[in-house]
Amino acid sequence: MTNPAPRAEVVVDLDAIAANTALLRDRVDRPLMAVVKADGYGHGLVPAARAVLAGGADCLGVTVLDEALVLRAAGVTAPVLSWLHNPGTDYAPALQQDVQVSANAVWGLEEIVTAARATGRTAQLHLFVDTGLSREGATIADWPALVEAAARAQAEGHVSVVGLWSHMAYADAPTHPTIGAQVRVFDEAVALARSAGLTDARLHLANSAATVALPETWYDMVRPGIALYGLDPLCGSDPHAHGLRPAMTVQAGVMLTKRVPAGVGVSYGHTYLTRAETTLALVPVGYADGVPRAAGNTAPVLAAGAQRRIAGRVCMDQFVLDVGDDAIAAGDQVVLWGPGDDGEPTAQQWATALDTIHYELVTRVGGRFARRYVGSAGAV
Ligand SMILES: *Cc1c(COP(=O)(O)O)cnc(C)c1O
């Protein structure tokens, strides 16, 4: 017997990730920190990291320290910043493994200094200023105390402040007035840090949307995430906007087909009724695999040569398609989303249908999907 087609798989195009990275790196013509947090936005942390580095990324960014340590354990030696740290974090492994860290507040800086004393290492430190997102970072009111404490720690050799940074609230709306306002607060924060003696830090503000749309936010380095995976940070409908190529395809093999008469209720609660005699196809993935339950009767899937809306509710492990009189057989592949080249829906199409963003879809798809890599960028 030949190998059956995989039950369900997320196919990741490493060459697309590398090409997207190279395109952005070339366009901005300055260092690029590739954000590979959240398991490389669902594309696989280590393969995504290797692919962005093959594409010319200068360094990597992750949120939690464990992600950075996984990269180190896999032999990734590029500079890596991790920035979201709970109180009580032990920074010693970060310092021993050359992982750069970030502080939002004096107490966080003190914990980093404690680890620097314990290990005898100098922490490579970024200081995060809240310029208007009201998420991470010190407010501009708390910023002077943070930069002064950091300057003292730097003078004592415990830290080296290598970055001053912030994050934007509305970069995906490039004409929004908060953009100019955040840039002005950032410039003010940089001036305060410089007058405290922190003169060697690299300045970075731009996420993907700002990298494609707001050159005035590029400073010394850009920090894109979603665009590296080929998804339009401005959430337009053209899958190849900005020259990007979507790297993820989500597909599954049909498990069962059946002919049913008109008026048959489909899936839990019978929220879908067949209108005529038709063929139903069972697809063996569901919300436990990251296919949102909200996709029921809503999201499109390519099956038997056309996009069809999912028929009825998405269950934990499966959903159903109504393909009419078109030919479909168990084992045929259906595509939930992909680059859009062969008639399949895109992640953006799903996001629009579900009133969410493609970020949420690609980072949550997983469960019992197998992951398969194609392309050679960064492969070892
Ligand atoms: C996630 C994140 C990024 C990358 O954002 P994208 O919109 O995916 O480009 C950059 N900086 C910070 C602080 C982030 O949290």
PDB file of N, CA, C and O in Angstrom, residues 176-219:
ATOM      1  N   HIS A 176      -2.783  57.792  10.892  1.00  0.00           N
ATOM      2  CA  HIS A 176      -3.415  58.080  12.182  1.00  0.00           C
ATOM      3  C   HIS A 176      -2.594  59.089  12.994  1.00  0.00           C
ATOM      4  O   HIS A 176      -1.375  58.997  13.055  1.00  0.00           O
ATOM      5  N   PRO A 177      -3.267  60.051  13.625  1.00  0.00           N
ATOM      6  CA  PRO A 177      -2.531  61.096  14.366  1.00  0.00           C
ATOM      7  C   PRO A 177      -1.694  60.572  15.535  1.00  0.00           C
ATOM      8  O   PRO A 177      -0.740  61.248  15.952  1.00  0.00           O
ATOM      9  N   THR A 178      -2.009  59.393  16.059  1.00  0.00           N
ATOM     10  CA  THR A 178      -1.191  58.875  17.173  1.00  0.00           C
ATOM     11  C   THR A 178       0.240  58.562  16.712  1.00  0.00           C
ATOM     12  O   THR A 178       1.140  58.483  17.547  1.00  0.00           O
ATOM     13  N   ILE A 179       0.439  58.375  15.409  1.00  0.00           N
ATOM     14  CA  ILE A 179       1.769  57.993  14.942  1.00  0.00           C
ATOM     15  C   ILE A 179       2.763  59.131  15.188  1.00  0.00           C
ATOM     16  O   ILE A 179       3.806  58.930  15.815  1.00  0.00           O
ATOM     17  N   GLY A 180       2.391  60.327  14.737  1.00  0.00           N
ATOM     18  CA  GLY A 180       3.259  61.487  14.970  1.00  0.00           C
ATOM     19  C   GLY A 180       3.440  61.723  16.461  1.00  0.00           C
ATOM     20  O   GLY A 180       4.545  62.041  16.927  1.00  0.00           O
ATOM     21  N   ALA A 181       2.378  61.534  17.221  1.00  0.00           N
ATOM     22  CA  ALA A 181       2.447  61.770  18.664  1.00  0.00           C
ATOM     23  C   ALA A 181       3.410  60.772  19.316  1.00  0.00           C
ATOM     24  O   ALA A 181       4.234  61.149  20.160  1.00  0.00           O
ATOM     25  N   GLN A 182       3.354  59.513  18.902  1.00  0.00           N
ATOM     26  CA  GLN A 182       4.260  58.516  19.496  1.00  0.00           C
ATOM     27  C   GLN A 182       5.711  58.782  19.105  1.00  0.00           C
ATOM     28  O   GLN A 182       6.620  58.599  19.918  1.00  0.00           O
ATOM     29  N   VAL A 183       5.911  59.191  17.849  1.00  0.00           N
ATOM     30  CA  VAL A 183       7.274  59.508  17.411  1.00  0.00           C
ATOM     31  C   VAL A 183       7.832  60.660  18.248  1.00  0.00           C
ATOM     32  O   VAL A 183       8.995  60.633  18.684  1.00  0.00           O
ATOM     33  N   ARG A 184       7.013  61.671  18.532  1.00  0.00           N
ATOM     34  CA  ARG A 184       7.500  62.810  19.333  1.00  0.00           C
ATOM     35  C   ARG A 184       7.852  62.358  20.751  1.00  0.00           C
ATOM     36  O   ARG A 184       8.885  62.751  21.299  1.00  0.00           O
ATOM     37  N   VAL A 185       7.023  61.504  21.347  1.00  0.00           N
ATOM     38  CA  VAL A 185       7.341  61.028  22.707  1.00  0.00           C
ATOM     39  C   VAL A 185       8.612  60.179  22.668  1.00  0.00           C
ATOM     40  O   VAL A 185       9.466  60.280  23.562  1.00  0.00           O
ATOM     41  N   PHE A 186       8.752  59.375  21.621  1.00  0.00           N
ATOM     42  CA  PHE A 186       9.957  58.534  21.505  1.00  0.00           C
ATOM     43  C   PHE A 186      11.200  59.428  21.420  1.00  0.00           C
ATOM     44  O   PHE A 186      12.195  59.187  22.125  1.00  0.00           O
ATOM     45  N   ASP A 187      11.124  60.458  20.591  1.00  0.00           N
ATOM     46  CA  ASP A 187      12.275  61.359  20.452  1.00  0.00           C
ATOM     47  C   ASP A 187      12.605  62.034  21.788  1.00  0.00           C
ATOM     48  O   ASP A 187      13.778  62.187  22.146  1.00  0.00           O
ATOM     49  N   GLU A 188      11.577  62.376  22.538  1.00  0.00           N
ATOM     50  CA  GLU A 188      11.787  62.995  23.847  1.00  0.00           C
ATOM     51  C   GLU A 188      12.461  61.992  24.794  1.00  0.00           C
ATOM     52  O   GLU A 188      13.414  62.325  25.516  1.00  0.00           O
ATOM     53  N   ALA A 189      11.999  60.756  24.745  1.00  0.00           N
ATOM     54  CA  ALA A 189      12.574  59.704  25.601  1.00  0.00           C
ATOM     55  C   ALA A 189      14.040  59.456  25.228  1.00  0.00           C
ATOM     56  O   ALA A 189      14.895  59.277  26.114  1.00  0.00           O
ATOM     57  N   VAL A 190      14.322  59.461  23.948  1.00  0.00           N
ATOM     58  CA  VAL A 190      15.706  59.247  23.500  1.00  0.00           C
ATOM     59  C   VAL A 190      16.591  60.389  23.998  1.00  0.00           C
ATOM     60  O   VAL A 190      17.706  60.163  24.497  1.00  0.00           O
ATOM     61  N   ALA A 191      16.083  61.612  23.909  1.00  0.00           N
ATOM     62  CA  ALA A 191      16.873  62.763  24.376  1.00  0.00           C
ATOM     63  C   ALA A 191      17.158  62.640  25.876  1.00  0.00           C
ATOM     64  O   ALA A 191      18.289  62.904  26.330  1.00  0.00           O
ATOM     65  N   LEU A 192      16.166  62.213  26.644  1.00  0.00           N
ATOM     66  CA  LEU A 192      16.367  62.043  28.095  1.00  0.00           C
ATOM     67  C   LEU A 192      17.412  60.966  28.367  1.00  0.00           C
ATOM     68  O   LEU A 192      18.281  61.123  29.232  1.00  0.00           O
ATOM     69  N   ALA A 193      17.341  59.872  27.612  1.00  0.00           N
ATOM     70  CA  ALA A 193      18.305  58.784  27.813  1.00  0.00           C
ATOM     71  C   ALA A 193      19.711  59.243  27.450  1.00  0.00           C
ATOM     72  O   ALA A 193      20.682  58.931  28.156  1.00  0.00           O
ATOM     73  N   ARG A 194      19.815  60.000  26.371  1.00  0.00           N
ATOM     74  CA  ARG A 194      21.145  60.468  25.955  1.00  0.00           C
ATOM     75  C   ARG A 194      21.712  61.415  27.005  1.00  0.00           C
ATOM     76  O   ARG A 194      22.903  61.346  27.325  1.00  0.00           O
ATOM     77  N   SER A 195      20.867  62.273  27.546  1.00  0.00           N
ATOM     78  CA  SER A 195      21.425  63.208  28.522  1.00  0.00           C
ATOM     79  C   SER A 195      21.778  62.486  29.816  1.00  0.00           C
ATOM     80  O   SER A 195      22.604  62.964  30.591  1.00  0.00           O
ATOM     81  N   ALA A 196      21.194  61.308  30.038  1.00  0.00           N
ATOM     82  CA  ALA A 196      21.614  60.497  31.194  1.00  0.00           C
ATOM     83  C   ALA A 196      22.897  59.724  30.884  1.00  0.00           C
ATOM     84  O   ALA A 196      23.418  59.015  31.748  1.00  0.00           O
ATOM     85  N   GLY A 197      23.376  59.807  29.650  1.00  0.00           N
ATOM     86  CA  GLY A 197      24.649  59.162  29.312  1.00  0.00           C
ATOM     87  C   GLY A 197      24.492  57.890  28.496  1.00  0.00           C
ATOM     88  O   GLY A 197      25.479  57.210  28.194  1.00  0.00           O
ATOM     89  N   LEU A 198      23.270  57.545  28.100  1.00  0.00           N
ATOM     90  CA  LEU A 198      23.054  56.318  27.316  1.00  0.00           C
ATOM     91  C   LEU A 198      23.116  56.686  25.832  1.00  0.00           C
ATOM     92  O   LEU A 198      22.098  56.926  25.185  1.00  0.00           O
ATOM     93  N   THR A 199      24.310  56.738  25.322  1.00  0.00           N
ATOM     94  CA  THR A 199      24.518  57.298  23.981  1.00  0.00           C
ATOM     95  C   THR A 199      24.759  56.236  22.912  1.00  0.00           C
ATOM     96  O   THR A 199      24.788  56.565  21.730  1.00  0.00           O
ATOM     97  N   ASP A 200      24.950  54.986  23.320  1.00  0.00           N
ATOM     98  CA  ASP A 200      25.327  53.973  22.326  1.00  0.00           C
ATOM     99  C   ASP A 200      24.181  53.076  21.892  1.00  0.00           C
ATOM    100  O   ASP A 200      24.384  52.136  21.126  1.00  0.00           O
ATOM    101  N   ALA A 201      22.986  53.346  22.397  1.00  0.00           N
ATOM    102  CA  ALA A 201      21.880  52.424  22.142  1.00  0.00           C
ATOM    103  C   ALA A 201      21.327  52.596  20.734  1.00  0.00           C
ATOM    104  O   ALA A 201      21.279  53.694  20.186  1.00  0.00           O
ATOM    105  N   ARG A 202      20.892  51.473  20.179  1.00  0.00           N
ATOM    106  CA  ARG A 202      20.201  51.455  18.899  1.00  0.00           C
ATOM    107  C   ARG A 202      18.720  51.764  19.168  1.00  0.00           C
ATOM    108  O   ARG A 202      18.139  51.229  20.120  1.00  0.00           O
ATOM    109  N   LEU A 203      18.131  52.589  18.317  1.00  0.00           N
ATOM    110  CA  LEU A 203      16.729  52.985  18.500  1.00  0.00           C
ATOM    111  C   LEU A 203      15.848  52.154  17.584  1.00  0.00           C
ATOM    112  O   LEU A 203      16.134  52.035  16.396  1.00  0.00           O
ATOM    113  N   HIS A 204      14.770  51.573  18.140  1.00  0.00           N
ATOM    114  CA  HIS A 204      13.887  50.799  17.269  1.00  0.00           C
ATOM    115  C   HIS A 204      12.434  50.898  17.696  1.00  0.00           C
ATOM    116  O   HIS A 204      12.103  50.807  18.863  1.00  0.00           O
ATOM    117  N   LEU A 205      11.588  51.097  16.688  1.00  0.00           N
ATOM    118  CA  LEU A 205      10.175  51.382  16.918  1.00  0.00           C
ATOM    119  C   LEU A 205       9.249  50.635  15.964  1.00  0.00           C
ATOM    120  O   LEU A 205       8.111  50.331  16.315  1.00  0.00           O
ATOM    121  N   ALA A 206       9.728  50.315  14.769  1.00  0.00           N
ATOM    122  CA  ALA A 206       8.811  49.908  13.689  1.00  0.00           C
ATOM    123  C   ALA A 206       8.506  48.417  13.688  1.00  0.00           C
ATOM    124  O   ALA A 206       9.402  47.586  13.543  1.00  0.00           O
ATOM    125  N   ASN A 207       7.226  48.066  13.799  1.00  0.00           N
ATOM    126  CA  ASN A 207       6.768  46.696  13.542  1.00  0.00           C
ATOM    127  C   ASN A 207       6.581  46.518  12.028  1.00  0.00           C
ATOM    128  O   ASN A 207       7.022  47.365  11.243  1.00  0.00           O
ATOM    129  N   SER A 208       5.906  45.451  11.603  1.00  0.00           N
ATOM    130  CA  SER A 208       5.754  45.203  10.165  1.00  0.00           C
ATOM    131  C   SER A 208       5.038  46.336   9.444  1.00  0.00           C
ATOM    132  O   SER A 208       5.465  46.776   8.381  1.00  0.00           O
ATOM    133  N   ALA A 209       3.910  46.771  10.017  1.00  0.00           N
ATOM    134  CA  ALA A 209       3.116  47.797   9.329  1.00  0.00           C
ATOM    135  C   ALA A 209       3.956  49.050   9.145  1.00  0.00           C
ATOM    136  O   ALA A 209       3.963  49.670   8.074  1.00  0.00           O
ATOM    137  N   ALA A 210       4.695  49.428  10.192  1.00  0.00           N
ATOM    138  CA  ALA A 210       5.536  50.616  10.093  1.00  0.00           C
ATOM    139  C   ALA A 210       6.708  50.371   9.136  1.00  0.00           C
ATOM    140  O   ALA A 210       7.150  51.287   8.439  1.00  0.00           O
ATOM    141  N   THR A 211       7.185  49.134   9.074  1.00  0.00           N
ATOM    142  CA  THR A 211       8.284  48.816   8.159  1.00  0.00           C
ATOM    143  C   THR A 211       7.839  48.977   6.705  1.00  0.00           C
ATOM    144  O   THR A 211       8.611  49.433   5.864  1.00  0.00           O
ATOM    145  N   VAL A 212       6.596  48.616   6.396  1.00  0.00           N
ATOM    146  CA  VAL A 212       6.155  48.783   5.007  1.00  0.00           C
ATOM    147  C   VAL A 212       5.610  50.179   4.726  1.00  0.00           C
ATOM    148  O   VAL A 212       5.631  50.620   3.585  1.00  0.00           O
ATOM    149  N   ALA A 213       5.145  50.895   5.746  1.00  0.00           N
ATOM    150  CA  ALA A 213       4.392  52.120   5.445  1.00  0.00           C
ATOM    151  C   ALA A 213       4.920  53.406   6.078  1.00  0.00           C
ATOM    152  O   ALA A 213       4.496  54.483   5.684  1.00  0.00           O
ATOM    153  N   LEU A 214       5.822  53.315   7.061  1.00  0.00           N
ATOM    154  CA  LEU A 214       6.174  54.522   7.815  1.00  0.00           C
ATOM    155  C   LEU A 214       7.687  54.682   7.967  1.00  0.00           C
ATOM    156  O   LEU A 214       8.250  54.456   9.043  1.00  0.00           O
ATOM    157  N   PRO A 215       8.366  55.109   6.893  1.00  0.00           N
ATOM    158  CA  PRO A 215       9.838  55.224   6.964  1.00  0.00           C
ATOM    159  C   PRO A 215      10.317  56.133   8.097  1.00  0.00           C
ATOM    160  O   PRO A 215      11.424  55.935   8.608  1.00  0.00           O
ATOM    161  N   GLU A 216       9.480  57.087   8.512  1.00  0.00           N
ATOM    162  CA  GLU A 216       9.914  57.998   9.580  1.00  0.00           C
ATOM    163  C   GLU A 216      10.028  57.283  10.932  1.00  0.00           C
ATOM    164  O   GLU A 216      10.502  57.859  11.909  1.00  0.00           O
ATOM    165  N   THR A 217       9.612  56.015  10.988  1.00  0.00           N
ATOM    166  CA  THR A 217       9.699  55.267  12.247  1.00  0.00           C
ATOM    167  C   THR A 217      10.820  54.227  12.221  1.00  0.00           C
ATOM    168  O   THR A 217      10.920  53.421  13.143  1.00  0.00           O
ATOM    169  N   TRP A 218      11.643  54.229  11.197  1.00  0.00           N
ATOM    170  CA  TRP A 218      12.624  53.151  11.055  1.00  0.00           C
ATOM    171  C   TRP A 218      13.832  53.298  11.986  1.00  0.00           C
ATOM    172  O   TRP A 218      14.450  52.303  12.358  1.00  0.00           O
ATOM    173  N   TYR A 219      14.205  54.519  12.316  1.00  0.00           N
ATOM    174  CA  TYR A 219      15.345  54.777  13.214  1.00  0.00           C
ATOM    175  C   TYR A 219      16.547  53.882  12.859  1.00  0.00           C
ATOM    176  O   TYR A 219      16.920  53.779  11.687  1.00  0.00           O
TER     177      TYR A 219
END
